[in-house]
Amino acid sequence: MKADRLLIDCHAATMMEGGAPYGVIEDAAVVISGGRIAWIGPRVDLPPVQAETTERLDGRWLTPGLIDCHTHLVFGGDRSGEFEQRLGGATYEEIARAGGGIVASVQATRAASEDELFVSAMARLEGLKATGVTTVEIKSGYGLDLDSELKMLRVARRIGREGGVRVRTTYLGLHAVPPEHRSDRSAYVDKAVDEILPTAHAEGLVDAVDAYCEPIAFSREEVSRLFDRAQTLGLPVKLHADQLSNGGGAELAARYRALSADHIEYATEAGIAAMARAGVVAVLLPGAFLMLRETQAPPIALLRAQGVRMAVATDCNPGTSPLASMTDALNLACVQFRLTPEEALAGATREAARALGLQDQAGLLQAGRAADLAAWDISRPAELAYWLGKPMLHARWIEGVRS
């Protein structure tokens, strides 16, 4: 067998289901050819291979490259002042209704150039890359007009070309009502559905469509209009659902067979059952839970009982989750939501890939998959969810190329 790269003297947490915890292969070997995993297994079973490059990893652990499946990485400014307000007793809803929150980020994002947005996003991306991320989802939603939304999505695509990560873009059309439409929100919904989404799609800037379904944001009827349009364009949908209240978001996501329903702290048993039937992934966002000092955690026991897949993401954003570390997100998911370390790591690999529609391409160490890998200075996989702030990453590979 001829190959581009051979990795040996390592242990692999393949994240394959149905076998050993974490899908572990002790003393593994990985053969990479044409950007894909050509073979993986115990080194004792390695077939004859002629590799252009052989790397000994000195007993380190390999995992799939981590996937951050929910971020708002591109934005202008920050909202550290609101952080102080919340610590002083103001609620997220009070700040939003007073003109802060998302609308404040809209003003800063509109004022920033594409280059400025790119530079600031790349600084945040470094934290994700340093914690093993090889694929990141990036949402728009801080522009809320045609030019600014397209600007954000173009920056996201540029990050995918120049940032050393794979990028999936999401048009978050219904995130907040922009100031100029505050007295006529229906006009903004019309614009988001009938103008911005079709234009962004025509320019090849959109991989999925998202919305924020909450009393302080958009109704199920408004979201349905956006999702109906997405379906006519052949685009999958995702939903910010049931974060602050039970608004029926989980059921709505299930009705549209969404890739994921994200947050879901207030999702009901009926909503979780609907997600299970529709195959909707639950994306858990412990950074926002921490920063908002929420007390009602997502219904993890119900998700487990119903067999709903659980992903974990940073929700990196300026207002409610200024979190730029994927391994810290794993720790928070375990400590706050009581996930096991194995569930958390699966949530940042196998299940995160599913939440982006990439379940056949990424998220596992398996022959035929993209050779997106991370090597770690750890003694066991649980350490990835155990340490806070400790550098553990040794190397990343995207399509077999070290980056």
Short mmCIF file of C-alpha atoms in Angstrom, two decimals:
data_model
loop_
_atom_site.label_atom_id
_atom_site.label_comp_id
_atom_site.label_asym_id
_atom_site.label_seq_id
_atom_site.Cartn_x
_atom_site.Cartn_y
_atom_site.Cartn_z
CA MET A 1 0.00 0.00 0.00
CA LYS A 2 1.36 3.43 -0.98
CA ALA A 3 0.46 6.36 1.24
CA ASP A 4 1.20 10.01 1.87
CA ARG A 5 1.61 9.69 5.63
CA LEU A 6 1.84 7.02 8.29
CA LEU A 7 1.20 7.80 11.97
CA ILE A 8 2.48 5.26 14.50
CA ASP A 9 3.35 4.94 18.19
CA CYS A 10 0.01 6.41 19.26
CA HIS A 11 -3.33 5.49 20.80
CA ALA A 12 -6.52 6.36 18.93
CA ALA A 13 -9.85 7.44 20.37
CA THR A 14 -11.76 6.76 17.16
CA MET A 15 -15.16 7.68 18.70
CA MET A 16 -16.71 4.72 16.91
CA GLU A 17 -19.80 3.39 18.67
CA GLY A 18 -20.55 -0.12 19.84
CA GLY A 19 -17.13 -1.23 21.05
CA ALA A 20 -14.60 -0.07 23.59
CA PRO A 21 -15.17 3.25 25.38
CA TYR A 22 -14.20 6.14 23.10
CA GLY A 23 -13.71 3.54 20.35
CA VAL A 24 -10.16 3.15 21.65
CA ILE A 25 -7.43 1.40 19.69
CA GLU A 26 -4.32 0.93 21.80
CA ASP A 27 -0.97 1.14 19.97
CA ALA A 28 -2.65 2.26 16.77
CA ALA A 29 -1.43 3.06 13.28
CA VAL A 30 -3.09 5.44 10.83
CA VAL A 31 -2.45 5.42 7.08
CA ILE A 32 -3.35 8.62 5.20
CA SER A 33 -3.65 8.88 1.45
CA GLY A 34 -5.19 11.59 -0.71
CA GLY A 35 -6.38 13.52 2.33
CA ARG A 36 -8.34 10.55 3.67
CA ILE A 37 -7.79 7.85 6.23
CA ALA A 38 -6.86 4.83 4.14
CA TRP A 39 -6.42 2.43 7.06
CA ILE A 40 -6.59 2.54 10.85
CA GLY A 41 -6.18 -0.23 13.37
CA PRO A 42 -3.78 -1.87 15.83
CA ARG A 43 -0.21 -1.49 14.65
CA VAL A 44 0.29 -5.23 14.88
CA ASP A 45 -2.25 -5.59 12.05
CA LEU A 46 -0.75 -2.88 9.84
CA PRO A 47 -0.43 -4.10 6.25
CA PRO A 48 2.77 -3.41 4.28
CA VAL A 49 2.82 0.30 3.53
CA GLN A 50 5.17 2.62 1.65
CA ALA A 51 4.59 6.09 3.11
CA GLU A 52 6.23 9.30 1.96
CA THR A 53 6.29 10.47 5.58
CA THR A 54 6.20 8.46 8.80
CA GLU A 55 5.52 10.24 12.08
CA ARG A 56 6.05 8.66 15.48
CA LEU A 57 3.79 10.28 18.05
CA ASP A 58 5.62 8.98 21.12
CA GLY A 59 2.58 7.45 22.79
CA ARG A 60 0.29 10.44 22.31
CA TRP A 61 -3.46 10.16 21.81
CA LEU A 62 -5.18 10.78 18.49
CA THR A 63 -8.80 11.90 18.19
CA PRO A 64 -10.85 13.19 15.32
CA GLY A 65 -10.30 16.91 14.89
CA LEU A 66 -12.78 18.68 17.15
CA ILE A 67 -15.81 20.33 15.55
CA ASP A 68 -17.36 23.51 16.95
CA CYS A 69 -20.83 23.25 15.46
CA HIS A 70 -22.34 26.51 16.81
CA THR A 71 -20.45 29.81 16.78
CA HIS A 72 -21.03 33.48 16.05
CA LEU A 73 -17.34 33.98 15.43
CA VAL A 74 -17.64 37.01 13.10
CA PHE A 75 -18.79 40.22 14.79
CA GLY A 76 -17.72 43.77 15.52
CA GLY A 77 -16.89 45.16 18.94
CA ASP A 78 -17.62 43.37 22.20
CA ARG A 79 -20.21 43.58 24.98
CA SER A 80 -18.09 43.53 28.10
CA GLY A 81 -20.19 46.42 29.43
CA GLU A 82 -23.26 44.20 29.38
CA PHE A 83 -21.29 41.60 31.29
CA GLU A 84 -20.87 44.17 34.03
CA GLN A 85 -24.59 45.02 33.85
CA ARG A 86 -25.61 41.41 34.27
CA LEU A 87 -23.27 41.05 37.24
CA GLY A 88 -25.01 44.11 38.66
CA GLY A 89 -28.39 42.38 38.43
CA ALA A 90 -29.76 43.22 34.97
CA THR A 91 -31.23 40.29 33.04
CA TYR A 92 -30.41 39.39 29.45
CA GLU A 93 -34.01 40.19 28.47
CA GLU A 94 -33.90 43.62 30.17
CA ILE A 95 -30.69 44.51 28.35
CA ALA A 96 -32.11 43.36 25.02
CA ARG A 97 -35.35 45.31 25.43
CA ALA A 98 -33.36 48.45 26.29
CA GLY A 99 -31.54 48.34 22.95
CA GLY A 100 -28.51 46.36 24.04
CA GLY A 101 -27.80 42.75 23.38
CA ILE A 102 -27.75 41.62 19.78
CA VAL A 103 -28.68 45.07 18.46
CA ALA A 104 -25.51 46.55 19.99
CA SER A 105 -23.43 44.00 18.10
CA VAL A 106 -25.37 44.82 14.93
CA GLN A 107 -24.27 48.45 15.12
CA ALA A 108 -20.62 47.52 15.64
CA THR A 109 -20.68 44.89 12.91
CA ARG A 110 -22.25 47.21 10.37
CA ALA A 111 -19.57 49.81 11.08
CA ALA A 112 -16.67 47.37 10.64
CA SER A 113 -14.98 46.62 7.33
CA GLU A 114 -14.56 43.09 6.01
CA ASP A 115 -10.87 43.21 6.84
CA GLU A 116 -11.57 44.37 10.39
CA LEU A 117 -14.11 41.60 10.90
CA PHE A 118 -11.67 39.04 9.48
CA VAL A 119 -8.82 40.12 11.76
CA SER A 120 -10.93 40.09 14.91
CA ALA A 121 -12.51 36.73 14.07
CA MET A 122 -9.11 35.20 13.35
CA ALA A 123 -7.92 36.23 16.82
CA ARG A 124 -10.84 34.35 18.37
CA LEU A 125 -10.28 31.41 16.04
CA GLU A 126 -6.79 30.93 17.44
CA GLY A 127 -8.31 29.82 20.74
CA LEU A 128 -10.41 27.21 18.98
CA LYS A 129 -7.53 25.93 16.87
CA ALA A 130 -5.31 25.70 19.95
CA THR A 131 -7.90 23.38 21.49
CA GLY A 132 -8.02 20.97 18.57
CA VAL A 133 -10.77 22.41 16.37
CA THR A 134 -10.49 21.55 12.67
CA THR A 135 -14.07 22.39 11.62
CA VAL A 136 -16.10 25.41 12.75
CA GLU A 137 -19.61 26.59 11.94
CA ILE A 138 -19.92 30.38 11.61
CA LYS A 139 -23.28 32.17 11.67
CA SER A 140 -24.25 35.55 10.34
CA GLY A 141 -26.98 37.46 12.17
CA TYR A 142 -25.19 40.60 13.37
CA GLY A 143 -25.72 42.46 10.09
CA LEU A 144 -29.50 42.25 9.66
CA ASP A 145 -29.45 44.06 6.33
CA LEU A 146 -28.43 42.80 2.92
CA ASP A 147 -24.97 44.33 2.66
CA SER A 148 -23.93 43.54 6.23
CA GLU A 149 -25.17 39.95 6.21
CA LEU A 150 -23.37 39.29 2.93
CA LYS A 151 -20.27 40.93 4.42
CA MET A 152 -20.31 38.57 7.40
CA LEU A 153 -20.80 35.51 5.23
CA ARG A 154 -17.99 36.53 2.90
CA VAL A 155 -15.69 36.89 5.91
CA ALA A 156 -16.72 33.42 7.08
CA ARG A 157 -15.88 31.96 3.68
CA ARG A 158 -12.52 33.76 3.76
CA ILE A 159 -11.76 32.20 7.13
CA GLY A 160 -12.39 28.82 5.52
CA ARG A 161 -9.88 29.62 2.80
CA GLU A 162 -7.18 31.25 4.91
CA GLY A 163 -7.78 30.29 8.55
CA GLY A 164 -6.53 26.71 8.70
CA VAL A 165 -9.97 25.25 9.48
CA ARG A 166 -12.94 23.93 7.58
CA VAL A 167 -15.88 26.34 7.77
CA ARG A 168 -19.59 25.75 7.41
CA THR A 169 -21.61 28.95 7.05
CA THR A 170 -25.09 29.54 8.44
CA TYR A 171 -27.41 32.39 7.53
CA LEU A 172 -28.95 33.42 10.85
CA GLY A 173 -31.62 35.57 9.22
CA LEU A 174 -33.99 35.93 12.14
CA HIS A 175 -31.71 36.78 15.03
CA ALA A 176 -33.10 40.14 16.14
CA VAL A 177 -35.21 42.93 14.69
CA PRO A 178 -32.86 45.68 13.48
CA PRO A 179 -33.43 49.21 14.84
CA GLU A 180 -34.76 50.60 11.57
CA HIS A 181 -37.54 47.98 11.56
CA ARG A 182 -38.52 48.13 15.21
CA SER A 183 -41.94 49.61 14.38
CA ASP A 184 -42.52 47.26 11.43
CA ARG A 185 -40.99 43.89 12.13
CA SER A 186 -42.97 42.20 9.38
CA ALA A 187 -41.08 44.28 6.83
CA TYR A 188 -37.81 42.92 8.19
CA VAL A 189 -39.07 39.34 8.09
CA ASP A 190 -40.06 39.93 4.46
CA LYS A 191 -36.58 41.23 3.70
CA ALA A 192 -34.81 38.36 5.47
CA VAL A 193 -36.93 35.75 3.72
CA ASP A 194 -37.43 37.24 0.26
CA GLU A 195 -34.27 39.28 -0.32
CA ILE A 196 -31.28 38.47 1.89
CA LEU A 197 -31.52 34.66 1.93
CA PRO A 198 -32.01 34.21 -1.84
CA THR A 199 -29.19 36.65 -2.58
CA ALA A 200 -26.76 35.02 -0.16
CA HIS A 201 -27.66 31.61 -1.53
CA ALA A 202 -27.17 32.74 -5.12
CA GLU A 203 -23.69 33.96 -4.22
CA GLY A 204 -22.79 30.57 -2.72
CA LEU A 205 -22.43 31.90 0.80
CA VAL A 206 -24.89 29.70 2.71
CA ASP A 207 -24.63 26.09 3.88
CA ALA A 208 -27.58 26.20 6.33
CA VAL A 209 -30.27 28.54 7.69
CA ASP A 210 -30.93 29.37 11.34
CA ALA A 211 -33.31 31.48 13.44
CA TYR A 212 -33.82 32.52 17.05
CA CYS A 213 -37.24 31.40 18.28
CA GLU A 214 -38.05 33.17 21.58
CA PRO A 215 -40.57 35.77 22.81
CA ILE A 216 -37.78 38.39 22.71
CA ALA A 217 -36.87 37.34 19.17
CA PHE A 218 -39.13 35.65 16.57
CA SER A 219 -42.32 33.61 16.65
CA ARG A 220 -42.79 30.11 15.28
CA GLU A 221 -44.87 31.55 12.46
CA GLU A 222 -42.11 33.95 11.44
CA VAL A 223 -39.46 31.25 11.66
CA SER A 224 -41.64 28.93 9.59
CA ARG A 225 -41.64 31.47 6.76
CA LEU A 226 -37.85 31.53 6.73
CA PHE A 227 -37.58 27.76 6.93
CA ASP A 228 -40.11 27.27 4.14
CA ARG A 229 -37.95 29.46 1.92
CA ALA A 230 -34.83 27.59 2.93
CA GLN A 231 -36.44 24.32 1.94
CA THR A 232 -37.36 25.66 -1.50
CA LEU A 233 -33.66 26.52 -1.94
CA GLY A 234 -32.57 23.05 -0.80
CA LEU A 235 -30.89 24.33 2.36
CA PRO A 236 -30.99 22.50 5.71
CA VAL A 237 -32.14 24.39 8.80
CA LYS A 238 -31.07 24.75 12.42
CA LEU A 239 -32.81 26.51 15.31
CA HIS A 240 -31.97 28.42 18.48
CA ALA A 241 -34.74 26.75 20.47
CA ASP A 242 -36.25 26.94 23.96
CA GLN A 243 -33.27 28.68 25.53
CA LEU A 244 -35.10 31.11 27.82
CA SER A 245 -38.61 29.69 27.77
CA ASN A 246 -40.68 26.86 26.37
CA GLY A 247 -41.68 28.32 23.02
CA GLY A 248 -42.22 25.05 21.19
CA GLY A 249 -38.88 25.38 19.44
CA ALA A 250 -37.97 21.71 19.76
CA GLU A 251 -41.23 20.69 18.08
CA LEU A 252 -40.69 23.29 15.35
CA ALA A 253 -37.19 22.00 14.67
CA ALA A 254 -38.56 18.47 14.47
CA ARG A 255 -41.31 19.54 12.05
CA TYR A 256 -38.68 20.81 9.62
CA ARG A 257 -36.31 17.89 10.31
CA ALA A 258 -33.67 20.41 11.30
CA LEU A 259 -30.06 19.40 11.57
CA SER A 260 -30.13 20.58 15.17
CA ALA A 261 -32.03 22.36 17.91
CA ASP A 262 -29.60 24.39 20.00
CA HIS A 263 -29.74 25.43 23.68
CA ILE A 264 -33.10 23.65 24.52
CA GLU A 265 -32.94 24.30 28.27
CA TYR A 266 -36.74 24.59 28.40
CA ALA A 267 -37.64 21.88 25.86
CA THR A 268 -40.46 19.63 27.04
CA GLU A 269 -40.75 15.86 27.03
CA ALA A 270 -43.00 16.12 23.97
CA GLY A 271 -40.45 18.33 22.23
CA ILE A 272 -37.61 15.93 22.98
CA ALA A 273 -39.68 13.00 21.71
CA ALA A 274 -40.38 14.89 18.50
CA MET A 275 -36.66 15.59 18.06
CA ALA A 276 -35.91 11.90 18.55
CA ARG A 277 -38.42 10.86 15.89
CA ALA A 278 -37.06 13.42 13.42
CA GLY A 279 -33.38 12.72 14.09
CA VAL A 280 -32.67 16.28 15.27
CA VAL A 281 -29.38 16.71 17.15
CA ALA A 282 -29.48 18.59 20.45
CA VAL A 283 -26.60 21.10 20.55
CA LEU A 284 -25.67 21.91 24.15
CA LEU A 285 -24.14 25.32 24.79
CA PRO A 286 -22.70 25.41 28.31
CA GLY A 287 -20.87 28.70 27.79
CA ALA A 288 -24.11 30.66 27.47
CA PHE A 289 -25.59 28.74 30.41
CA LEU A 290 -22.60 29.80 32.51
CA MET A 291 -22.48 33.44 31.43
CA LEU A 292 -26.22 34.00 31.86
CA ARG A 293 -26.12 32.22 35.23
CA GLU A 294 -29.03 30.07 34.20
CA THR A 295 -30.44 27.53 36.61
CA GLN A 296 -32.50 25.26 34.36
CA ALA A 297 -30.17 22.91 32.53
CA PRO A 298 -31.11 21.10 29.32
CA PRO A 299 -33.12 17.91 30.00
CA ILE A 300 -30.17 15.55 29.65
CA ALA A 301 -31.94 12.56 31.19
CA LEU A 302 -34.79 12.93 28.68
CA LEU A 303 -32.34 13.27 25.80
CA ARG A 304 -30.60 10.07 26.87
CA ALA A 305 -33.85 8.22 27.42
CA GLN A 306 -35.18 9.20 24.00
CA GLY A 307 -31.89 8.50 22.24
CA VAL A 308 -31.40 12.06 21.00
CA ARG A 309 -27.85 12.73 19.85
CA MET A 310 -26.07 15.41 21.87
CA ALA A 311 -23.44 17.76 20.46
CA VAL A 312 -21.41 20.32 22.42
CA ALA A 313 -20.29 23.71 21.08
CA THR A 314 -18.81 26.96 22.35
CA ASP A 315 -21.52 29.35 21.06
CA CYS A 316 -18.63 31.83 20.81
CA ASN A 317 -20.32 35.24 20.67
CA PRO A 318 -19.86 38.74 22.11
CA GLY A 319 -22.80 38.84 24.48
CA THR A 320 -23.64 35.56 26.15
CA SER A 321 -20.74 33.19 25.49
CA PRO A 322 -17.32 34.79 25.02
CA LEU A 323 -15.84 31.31 25.00
CA ALA A 324 -13.04 30.46 22.55
CA SER A 325 -11.84 27.10 23.91
CA MET A 326 -13.39 23.84 22.80
CA THR A 327 -11.86 21.82 25.62
CA ASP A 328 -13.22 24.28 28.17
CA ALA A 329 -16.66 23.77 26.58
CA LEU A 330 -16.25 20.02 27.17
CA ASN A 331 -15.45 20.62 30.82
CA LEU A 332 -18.42 22.93 31.28
CA ALA A 333 -20.76 20.41 29.63
CA CYS A 334 -19.61 17.78 32.11
CA VAL A 335 -19.66 19.97 35.21
CA GLN A 336 -22.87 21.90 34.51
CA PHE A 337 -24.92 19.37 32.53
CA ARG A 338 -23.45 16.15 33.97
CA LEU A 339 -22.36 14.70 30.64
CA THR A 340 -19.74 12.00 30.91
CA PRO A 341 -16.33 12.86 29.41
CA GLU A 342 -17.02 10.33 26.65
CA GLU A 343 -20.38 11.94 25.85
CA ALA A 344 -18.74 15.35 25.79
CA LEU A 345 -15.98 14.27 23.41
CA ALA A 346 -18.50 12.52 21.19
CA GLY A 347 -20.44 15.78 21.24
CA ALA A 348 -17.45 17.65 19.84
CA THR A 349 -16.65 15.04 17.19
CA ARG A 350 -19.17 12.44 16.01
CA GLU A 351 -22.35 14.26 17.04
CA ALA A 352 -21.08 17.72 16.09
CA ALA A 353 -20.44 16.39 12.59
CA ARG A 354 -24.03 15.16 12.51
CA ALA A 355 -25.28 18.59 13.63
CA LEU A 356 -23.61 20.09 10.55
CA GLY A 357 -24.73 17.39 8.13
CA LEU A 358 -21.16 16.08 7.91
CA GLN A 359 -21.76 12.69 9.52
CA ASP A 360 -20.44 10.84 6.46
CA GLN A 361 -17.30 12.96 6.17
CA ALA A 362 -15.90 13.89 9.58
CA GLY A 363 -16.15 13.26 13.30
CA LEU A 364 -14.69 9.72 13.43
CA LEU A 365 -11.33 8.09 12.89
CA GLN A 366 -12.46 5.62 10.25
CA ALA A 367 -11.19 4.47 6.87
CA GLY A 368 -12.66 6.60 4.09
CA ARG A 369 -13.16 9.69 6.23
CA ALA A 370 -11.31 12.96 5.89
CA ALA A 371 -7.96 12.81 7.69
CA ASP A 372 -8.88 15.62 10.10
CA LEU A 373 -7.04 14.66 13.26
CA ALA A 374 -5.78 16.04 16.54
CA ALA A 375 -2.88 14.64 18.59
CA TRP A 376 -2.83 15.33 22.32
CA ASP A 377 -0.36 15.29 25.20
CA ILE A 378 -2.63 13.35 27.51
CA SER A 379 -2.60 9.96 29.22
CA ARG A 380 -6.28 9.17 28.69
CA PRO A 381 -9.14 10.74 26.67
CA ALA A 382 -11.04 11.95 29.76
CA GLU A 383 -8.33 14.56 30.29
CA LEU A 384 -9.74 16.58 27.39
CA ALA A 385 -12.81 17.33 29.52
CA TYR A 386 -10.91 17.48 32.81
CA TRP A 387 -8.40 20.30 32.46
CA LEU A 388 -9.30 23.97 32.28
CA GLY A 389 -6.77 26.16 30.51
CA LYS A 390 -4.03 23.55 30.21
CA PRO A 391 -2.39 23.35 26.76
CA MET A 392 -2.82 19.77 25.57
CA LEU A 393 -2.74 19.93 21.77
CA HIS A 394 0.37 18.54 20.07
CA ALA A 395 -0.69 18.82 16.41
CA ARG A 396 -3.66 19.11 14.03
CA TRP A 397 -4.06 17.71 10.54
CA ILE A 398 -6.68 18.73 7.98
CA GLU A 399 -6.99 16.33 5.06
CA GLY A 400 -3.74 14.80 6.24
CA VAL A 401 -1.82 18.08 6.13
CA ARG A 402 -0.40 19.33 9.39
CA SER A 403 -1.69 22.81 10.11
#
